[in-house]
Coordinates of C-alpha atoms in Angstrom, one line a residue:
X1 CA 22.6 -28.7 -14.2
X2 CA 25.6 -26.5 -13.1
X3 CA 28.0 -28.9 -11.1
X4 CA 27.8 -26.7 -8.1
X5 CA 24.4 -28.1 -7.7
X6 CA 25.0 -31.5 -7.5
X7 CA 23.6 -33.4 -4.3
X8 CA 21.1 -31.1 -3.7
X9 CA 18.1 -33.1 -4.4
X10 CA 16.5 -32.0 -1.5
X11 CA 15.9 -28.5 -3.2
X12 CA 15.2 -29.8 -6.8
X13 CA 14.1 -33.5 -6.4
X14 CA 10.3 -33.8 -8.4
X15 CA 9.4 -37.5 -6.9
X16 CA 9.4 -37.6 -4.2
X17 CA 9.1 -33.5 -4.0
X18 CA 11.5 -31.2 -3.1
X19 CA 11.7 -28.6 -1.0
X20 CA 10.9 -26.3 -3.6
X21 CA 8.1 -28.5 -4.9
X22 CA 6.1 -28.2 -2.1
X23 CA 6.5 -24.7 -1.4
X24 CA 5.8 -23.7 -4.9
X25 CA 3.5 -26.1 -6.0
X26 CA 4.9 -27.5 -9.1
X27 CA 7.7 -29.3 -9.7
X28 CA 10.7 -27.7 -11.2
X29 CA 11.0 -27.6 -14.9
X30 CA 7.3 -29.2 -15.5
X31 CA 3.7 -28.1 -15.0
X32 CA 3.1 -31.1 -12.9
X33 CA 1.5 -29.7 -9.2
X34 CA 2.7 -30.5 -6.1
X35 CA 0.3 -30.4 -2.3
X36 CA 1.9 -27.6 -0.5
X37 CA 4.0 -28.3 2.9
X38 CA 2.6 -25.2 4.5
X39 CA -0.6 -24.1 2.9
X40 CA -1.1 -21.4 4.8
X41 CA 2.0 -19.4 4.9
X42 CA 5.4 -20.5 3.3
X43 CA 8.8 -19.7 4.9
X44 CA 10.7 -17.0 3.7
X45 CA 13.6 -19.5 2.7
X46 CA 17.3 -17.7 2.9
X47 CA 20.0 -20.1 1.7
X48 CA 22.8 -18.8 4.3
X49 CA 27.0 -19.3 4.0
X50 CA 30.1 -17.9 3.2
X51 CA 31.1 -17.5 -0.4
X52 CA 31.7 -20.4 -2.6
X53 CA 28.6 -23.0 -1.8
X54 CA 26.9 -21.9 -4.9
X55 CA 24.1 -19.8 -3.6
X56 CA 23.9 -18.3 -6.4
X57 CA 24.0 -21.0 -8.6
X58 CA 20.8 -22.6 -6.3
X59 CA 18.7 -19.2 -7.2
X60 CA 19.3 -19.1 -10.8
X61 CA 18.2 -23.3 -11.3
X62 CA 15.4 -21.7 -9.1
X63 CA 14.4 -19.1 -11.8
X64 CA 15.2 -21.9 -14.3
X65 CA 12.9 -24.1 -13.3
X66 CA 10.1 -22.4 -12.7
X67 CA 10.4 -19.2 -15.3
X68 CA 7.9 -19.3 -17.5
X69 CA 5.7 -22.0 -15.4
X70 CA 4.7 -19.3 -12.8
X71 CA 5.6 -16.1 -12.1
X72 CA 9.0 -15.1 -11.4
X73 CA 11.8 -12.4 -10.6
X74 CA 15.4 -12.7 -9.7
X75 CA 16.9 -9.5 -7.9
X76 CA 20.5 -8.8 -6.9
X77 CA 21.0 -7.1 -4.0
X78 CA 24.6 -5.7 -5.3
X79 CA 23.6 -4.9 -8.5
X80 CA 24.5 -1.0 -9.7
X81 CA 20.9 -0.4 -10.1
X82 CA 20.0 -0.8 -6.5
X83 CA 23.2 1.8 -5.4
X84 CA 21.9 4.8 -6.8
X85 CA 19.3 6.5 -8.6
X86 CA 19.8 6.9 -12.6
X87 CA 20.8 9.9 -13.8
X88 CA 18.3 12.7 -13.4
X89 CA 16.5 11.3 -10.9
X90 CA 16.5 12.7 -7.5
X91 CA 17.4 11.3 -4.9
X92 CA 14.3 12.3 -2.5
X93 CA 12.3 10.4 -4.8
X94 CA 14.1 7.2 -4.9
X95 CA 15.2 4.3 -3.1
X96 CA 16.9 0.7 -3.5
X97 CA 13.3 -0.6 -2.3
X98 CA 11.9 1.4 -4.8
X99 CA 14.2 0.3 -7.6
X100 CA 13.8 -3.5 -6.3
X101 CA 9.7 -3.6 -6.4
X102 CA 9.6 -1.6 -10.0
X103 CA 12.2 -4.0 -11.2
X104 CA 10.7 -7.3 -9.5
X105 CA 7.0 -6.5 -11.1
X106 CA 8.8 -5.8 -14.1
X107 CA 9.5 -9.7 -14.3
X108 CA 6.3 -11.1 -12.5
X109 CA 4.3 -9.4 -14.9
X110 CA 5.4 -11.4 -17.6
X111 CA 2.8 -14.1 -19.1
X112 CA 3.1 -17.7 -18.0
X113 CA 2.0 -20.5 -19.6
X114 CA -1.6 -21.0 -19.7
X115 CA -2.4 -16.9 -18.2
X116 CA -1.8 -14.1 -19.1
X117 CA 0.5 -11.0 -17.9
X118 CA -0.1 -9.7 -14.6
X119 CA -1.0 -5.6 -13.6
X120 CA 0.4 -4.3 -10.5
X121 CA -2.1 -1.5 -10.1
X122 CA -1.8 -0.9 -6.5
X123 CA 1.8 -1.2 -6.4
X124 CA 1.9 1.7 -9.8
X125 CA -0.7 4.1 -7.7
X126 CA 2.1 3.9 -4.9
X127 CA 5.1 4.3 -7.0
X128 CA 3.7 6.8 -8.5
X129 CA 3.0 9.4 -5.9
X130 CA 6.6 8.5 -4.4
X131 CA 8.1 9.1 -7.4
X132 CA 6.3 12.2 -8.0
X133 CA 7.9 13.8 -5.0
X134 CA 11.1 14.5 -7.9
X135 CA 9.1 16.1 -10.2
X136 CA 8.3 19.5 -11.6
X137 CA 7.1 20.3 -15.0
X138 CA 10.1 21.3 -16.3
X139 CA 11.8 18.0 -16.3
X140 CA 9.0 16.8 -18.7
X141 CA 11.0 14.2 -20.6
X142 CA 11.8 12.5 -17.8
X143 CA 8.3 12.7 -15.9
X144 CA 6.4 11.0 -18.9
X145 CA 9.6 8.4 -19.0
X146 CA 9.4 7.7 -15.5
X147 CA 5.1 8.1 -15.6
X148 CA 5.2 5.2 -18.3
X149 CA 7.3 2.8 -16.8
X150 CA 5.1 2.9 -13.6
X151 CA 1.7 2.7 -15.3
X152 CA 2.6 0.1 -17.5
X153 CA 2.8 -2.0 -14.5
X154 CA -0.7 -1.6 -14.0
X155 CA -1.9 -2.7 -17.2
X156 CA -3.0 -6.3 -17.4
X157 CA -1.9 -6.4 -21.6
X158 CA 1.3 -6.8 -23.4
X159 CA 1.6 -3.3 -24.6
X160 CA 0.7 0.2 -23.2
X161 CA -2.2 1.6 -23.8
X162 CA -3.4 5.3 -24.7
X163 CA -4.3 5.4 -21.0
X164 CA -0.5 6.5 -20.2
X165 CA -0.4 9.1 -23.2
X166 CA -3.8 10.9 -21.9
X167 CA -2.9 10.6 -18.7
X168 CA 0.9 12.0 -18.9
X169 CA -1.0 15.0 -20.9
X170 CA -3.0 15.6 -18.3
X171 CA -0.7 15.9 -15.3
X172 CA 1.1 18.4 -17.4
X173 CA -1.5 20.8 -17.6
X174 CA -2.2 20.6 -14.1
X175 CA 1.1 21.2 -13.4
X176 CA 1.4 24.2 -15.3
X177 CA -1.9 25.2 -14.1
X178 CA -1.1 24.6 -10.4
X179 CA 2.2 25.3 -10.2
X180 CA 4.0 27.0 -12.5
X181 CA 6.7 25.0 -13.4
X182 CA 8.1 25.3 -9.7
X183 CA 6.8 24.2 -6.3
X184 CA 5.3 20.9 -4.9
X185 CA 3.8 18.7 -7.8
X186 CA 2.5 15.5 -5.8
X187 CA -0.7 16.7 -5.1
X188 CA -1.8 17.7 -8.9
X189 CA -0.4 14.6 -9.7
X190 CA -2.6 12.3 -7.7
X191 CA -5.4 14.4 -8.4
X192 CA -4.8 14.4 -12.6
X193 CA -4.3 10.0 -11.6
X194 CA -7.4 9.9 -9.2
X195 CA -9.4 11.8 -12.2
X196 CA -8.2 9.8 -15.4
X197 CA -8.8 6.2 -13.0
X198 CA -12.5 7.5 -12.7
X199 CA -13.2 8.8 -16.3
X200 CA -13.4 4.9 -17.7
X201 CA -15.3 2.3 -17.8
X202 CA -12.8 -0.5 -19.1
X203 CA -11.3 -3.1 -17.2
X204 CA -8.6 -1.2 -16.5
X205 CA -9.9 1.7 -15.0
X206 CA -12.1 -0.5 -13.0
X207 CA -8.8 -2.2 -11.5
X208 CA -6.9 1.4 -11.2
X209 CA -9.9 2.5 -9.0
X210 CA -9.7 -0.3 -7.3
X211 CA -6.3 -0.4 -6.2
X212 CA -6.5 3.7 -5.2
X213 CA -9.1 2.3 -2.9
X214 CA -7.4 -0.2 -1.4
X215 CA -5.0 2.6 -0.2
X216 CA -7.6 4.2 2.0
X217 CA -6.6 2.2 5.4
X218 CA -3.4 3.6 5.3
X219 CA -3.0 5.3 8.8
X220 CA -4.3 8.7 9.3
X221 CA -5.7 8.8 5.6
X222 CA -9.6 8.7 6.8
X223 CA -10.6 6.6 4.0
X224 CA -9.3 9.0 1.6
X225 CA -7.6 7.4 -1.4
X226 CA -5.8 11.2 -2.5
X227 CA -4.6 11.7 1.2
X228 CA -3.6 8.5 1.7
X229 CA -1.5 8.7 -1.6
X230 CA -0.5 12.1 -0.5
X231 CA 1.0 10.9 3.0
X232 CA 2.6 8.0 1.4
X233 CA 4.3 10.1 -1.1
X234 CA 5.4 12.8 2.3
X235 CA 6.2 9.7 4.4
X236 CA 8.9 8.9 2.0
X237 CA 10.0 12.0 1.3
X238 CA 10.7 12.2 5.1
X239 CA 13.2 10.0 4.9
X240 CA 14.2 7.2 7.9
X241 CA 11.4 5.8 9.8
X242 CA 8.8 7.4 8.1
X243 CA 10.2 6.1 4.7
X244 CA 10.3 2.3 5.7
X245 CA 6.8 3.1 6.7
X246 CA 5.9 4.1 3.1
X247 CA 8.1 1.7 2.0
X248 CA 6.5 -1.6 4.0
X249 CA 2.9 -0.4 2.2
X250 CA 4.7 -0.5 -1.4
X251 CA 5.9 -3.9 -0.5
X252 CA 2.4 -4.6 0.4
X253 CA 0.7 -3.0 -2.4
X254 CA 3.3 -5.7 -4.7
X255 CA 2.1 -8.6 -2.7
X256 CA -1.8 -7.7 -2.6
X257 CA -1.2 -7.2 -6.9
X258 CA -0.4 -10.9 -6.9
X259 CA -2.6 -12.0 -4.6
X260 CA -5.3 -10.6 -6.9
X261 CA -4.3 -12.2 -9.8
X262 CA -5.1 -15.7 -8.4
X263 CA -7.8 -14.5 -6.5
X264 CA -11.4 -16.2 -8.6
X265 CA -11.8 -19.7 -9.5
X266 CA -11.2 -19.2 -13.0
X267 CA -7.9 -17.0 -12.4
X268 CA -7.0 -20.1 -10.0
X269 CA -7.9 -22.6 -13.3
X270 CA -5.2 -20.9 -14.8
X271 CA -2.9 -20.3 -12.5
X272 CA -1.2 -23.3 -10.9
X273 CA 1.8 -23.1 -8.0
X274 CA 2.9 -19.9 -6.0
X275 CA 4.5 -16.8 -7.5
X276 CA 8.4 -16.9 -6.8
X277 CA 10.4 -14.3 -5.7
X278 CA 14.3 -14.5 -5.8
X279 CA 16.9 -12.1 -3.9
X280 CA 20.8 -12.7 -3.8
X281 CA 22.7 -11.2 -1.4
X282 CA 19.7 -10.1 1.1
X283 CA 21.6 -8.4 3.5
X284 CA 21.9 -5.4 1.0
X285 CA 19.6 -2.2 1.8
X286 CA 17.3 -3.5 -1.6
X287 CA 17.0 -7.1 0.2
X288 CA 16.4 -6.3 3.3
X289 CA 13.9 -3.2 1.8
X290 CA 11.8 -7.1 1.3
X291 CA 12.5 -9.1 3.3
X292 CA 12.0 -7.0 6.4
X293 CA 8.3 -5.8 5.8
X294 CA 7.1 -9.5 4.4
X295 CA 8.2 -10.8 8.0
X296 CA 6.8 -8.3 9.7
X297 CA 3.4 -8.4 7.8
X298 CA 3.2 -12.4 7.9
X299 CA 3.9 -12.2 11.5
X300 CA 1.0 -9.7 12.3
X301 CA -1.5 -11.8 10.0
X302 CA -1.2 -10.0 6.9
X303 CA -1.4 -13.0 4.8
X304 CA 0.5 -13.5 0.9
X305 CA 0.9 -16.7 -1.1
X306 CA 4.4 -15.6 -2.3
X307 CA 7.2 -17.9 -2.4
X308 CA 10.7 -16.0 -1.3
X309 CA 14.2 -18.0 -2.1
X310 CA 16.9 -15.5 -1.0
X311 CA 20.5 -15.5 -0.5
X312 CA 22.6 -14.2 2.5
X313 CA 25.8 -13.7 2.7
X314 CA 26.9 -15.1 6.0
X315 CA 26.2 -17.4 8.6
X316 CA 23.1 -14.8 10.2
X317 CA 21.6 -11.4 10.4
X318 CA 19.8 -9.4 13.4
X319 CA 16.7 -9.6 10.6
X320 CA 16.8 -13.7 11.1
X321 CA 17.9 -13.9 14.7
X322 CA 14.6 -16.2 15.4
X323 CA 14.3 -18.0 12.1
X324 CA 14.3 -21.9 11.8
X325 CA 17.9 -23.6 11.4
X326 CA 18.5 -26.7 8.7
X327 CA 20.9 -28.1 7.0
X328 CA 19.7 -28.5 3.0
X329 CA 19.5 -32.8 3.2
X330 CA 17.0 -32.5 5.9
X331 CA 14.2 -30.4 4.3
X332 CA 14.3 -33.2 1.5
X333 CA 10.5 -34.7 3.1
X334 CA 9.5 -32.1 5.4
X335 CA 10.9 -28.9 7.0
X336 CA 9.2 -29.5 10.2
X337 CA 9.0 -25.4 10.0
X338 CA 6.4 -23.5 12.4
X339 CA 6.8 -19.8 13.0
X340 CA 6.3 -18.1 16.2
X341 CA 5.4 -14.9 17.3
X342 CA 8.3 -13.0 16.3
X343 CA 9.2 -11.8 12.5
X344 CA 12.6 -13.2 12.5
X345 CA 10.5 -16.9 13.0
X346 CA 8.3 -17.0 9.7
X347 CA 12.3 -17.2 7.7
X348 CA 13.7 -20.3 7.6
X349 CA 17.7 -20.2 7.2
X350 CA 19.0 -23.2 5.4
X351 CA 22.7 -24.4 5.0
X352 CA 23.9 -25.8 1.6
X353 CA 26.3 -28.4 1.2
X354 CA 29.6 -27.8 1.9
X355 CA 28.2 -26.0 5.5
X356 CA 29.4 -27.2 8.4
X357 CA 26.4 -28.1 10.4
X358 CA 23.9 -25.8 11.2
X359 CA 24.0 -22.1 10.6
X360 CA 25.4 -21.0 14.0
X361 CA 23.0 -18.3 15.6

């Protein structure tokens, strides 16, 4: 293991387990499970310093350990991806949120030993009517780019199916038809989704029907799956509050995806541990974009299962100003960890090595 990890056995330690054993469930490097510390609700766990203590380092032995044993992503808040949009894409439609949940399913989707890939069809419905908000019909090349990389996140296979390839057809006659090649495409393009999720009977309609359902408690949306899409897609097009709001549902929509795929006894048979989710440098706008809404949700009883490693550069942030305080060597048997009422409280901050004593509020 990378010598910047060296006495950190109460992060990586099997027997007894780890700090990360007992959040994830499974001991690092092996399928051998672990009883969780906190059944109920993990803490979002943000290794916090200046630079040099191998943070870092501690995320990807994290990713290590566990890719390939359950499902997991490692972002970078600071990577180029997450500063601006690529070329061609407007900027209306996109954000480093954005960029961080398309990128982070892109990596929990991938099969694990013993199951199968994971689909992310509530979080693709979502992404697709934001990113609709930046197209018109004729930037067609880069609408059925864009529309297959979001749907394939909602297929439950290794490969794309026709589904995409009918369905990108059909948004462009509606566009046409609707529009003109100028104008306001979001609606249509709900409406050519919504249609093409109803037309099958497979498995995968069943789930994209599904998760367009599940969309019909966002506020002021009346039960309606195609104006709750539509707000969503307005919301962030709004920009400031009103895009946080959007984006805290997306984040959502990520979390409920996972959720559902250990939801059952037999997907439970096959699944063993806790999805992990790893962000360096959090206090970037992608970080935050996560860890912000996760708090927030866990604190108003909006339940996940996900584990969250992050990184943070620095000794605190107005995000954590209520989160739990430890030094790595004392989590090694038990983190002692119970949130309060605030968001800030379900995060646990916890110094590495090399720290002098407790991060300092």
């Amino acid at each position: 293991m990378h010598t910047q990890l060296d006495n950190r056995g109460a992060l990586f330690d099997a027997d007894p387990p780890g700090l990360a054993s007992r959040l994830v469930g499974l001991r690092p490097y092996q399928p051998g499970t672990t009883p969780y510390e906190h059944p109920e609700e993990p803490p979002f766990v943000v290794f916090a310093g200046d630079r040099g203590l191998g943070k870092t380092a501690v995320l990807l032995a994290l990713r290590e350990a566990y890719r390939g044993h359950t499902p997991t992503a490692l972002l970078d808040g600071e990577e180029g991806q997450f500063a601006a949009p690529p070329p061609g894409r407007p900027a209306a439609s996109w954000s480093p949120v954005v960029q961080a949940l398309t990128t982070a399913a892109e990596q929990l989707a991938e099969p694990v030993k013993g199951a199968g890939r994971i689909g992310f069809p509530r979080l693709s419905s979502g992404l697709l009517a934001v990113t609709a908000g930046g197209w018109s019909e004729r930037a067609a090349p880069r609408v059925r780019q864009e529309a297959e990389r979001i749907l394939l996140l909602g297929e439950s296979e290794s490969w794309l199916s026709g589904f995409a390839g009918r369905w990108v057809g059909k948004v462009g006659s509606r566009l046409v038809a609707a529009t003109g090649g100028t104008g306001p495409v979001v609606e249509p393009v709900i409406e050519a989704a919504l249609e093409s999720f109803a037309e099958g009977v497979s498995p995968a309609h069943r789930r994209l029907r599904r998760a367009a359902a599940w969309y019909r408690d966002y506020p002021t949306a009346d039960g309606s799956p195609k104006l709750a899409l539509i707000l969503l897609s307005r919301h962030f097009l709004a920009g400031g509050e009103s895009r946080r709001h959007a984006e805290r549902h997306l984040v959502r929509a990520l979390l409920a995806d996972l959720d559902d795929a250990y939801a059952g006894v037999v997907q439970r048979s096959h699944r063993r541990g806790r999805p992990v989710l790893l962000i360096d440098n959090v206090q970037e706008p992608a970080g935050l974009g996560l860890l912000e809404p996760v708090l927030r949700d866990r604190a108003e009883g909006i339940r996940d299962q996900a584990v969250f490693f992050a990184a943070l550069r620095g000794r605190s942030h107005p995000a954590l100003r209520n989160a739990g305080r430890l030094d790595l060597p004392d989590t090694a048997r038990a983190t002692g960890w119970r949130p309060g009422p605030s968001p800030s409280s379900r995060a646990l901050l916890v110094a590495l090595p090399g720290e002098a004593g407790h991060t300092p509020a």
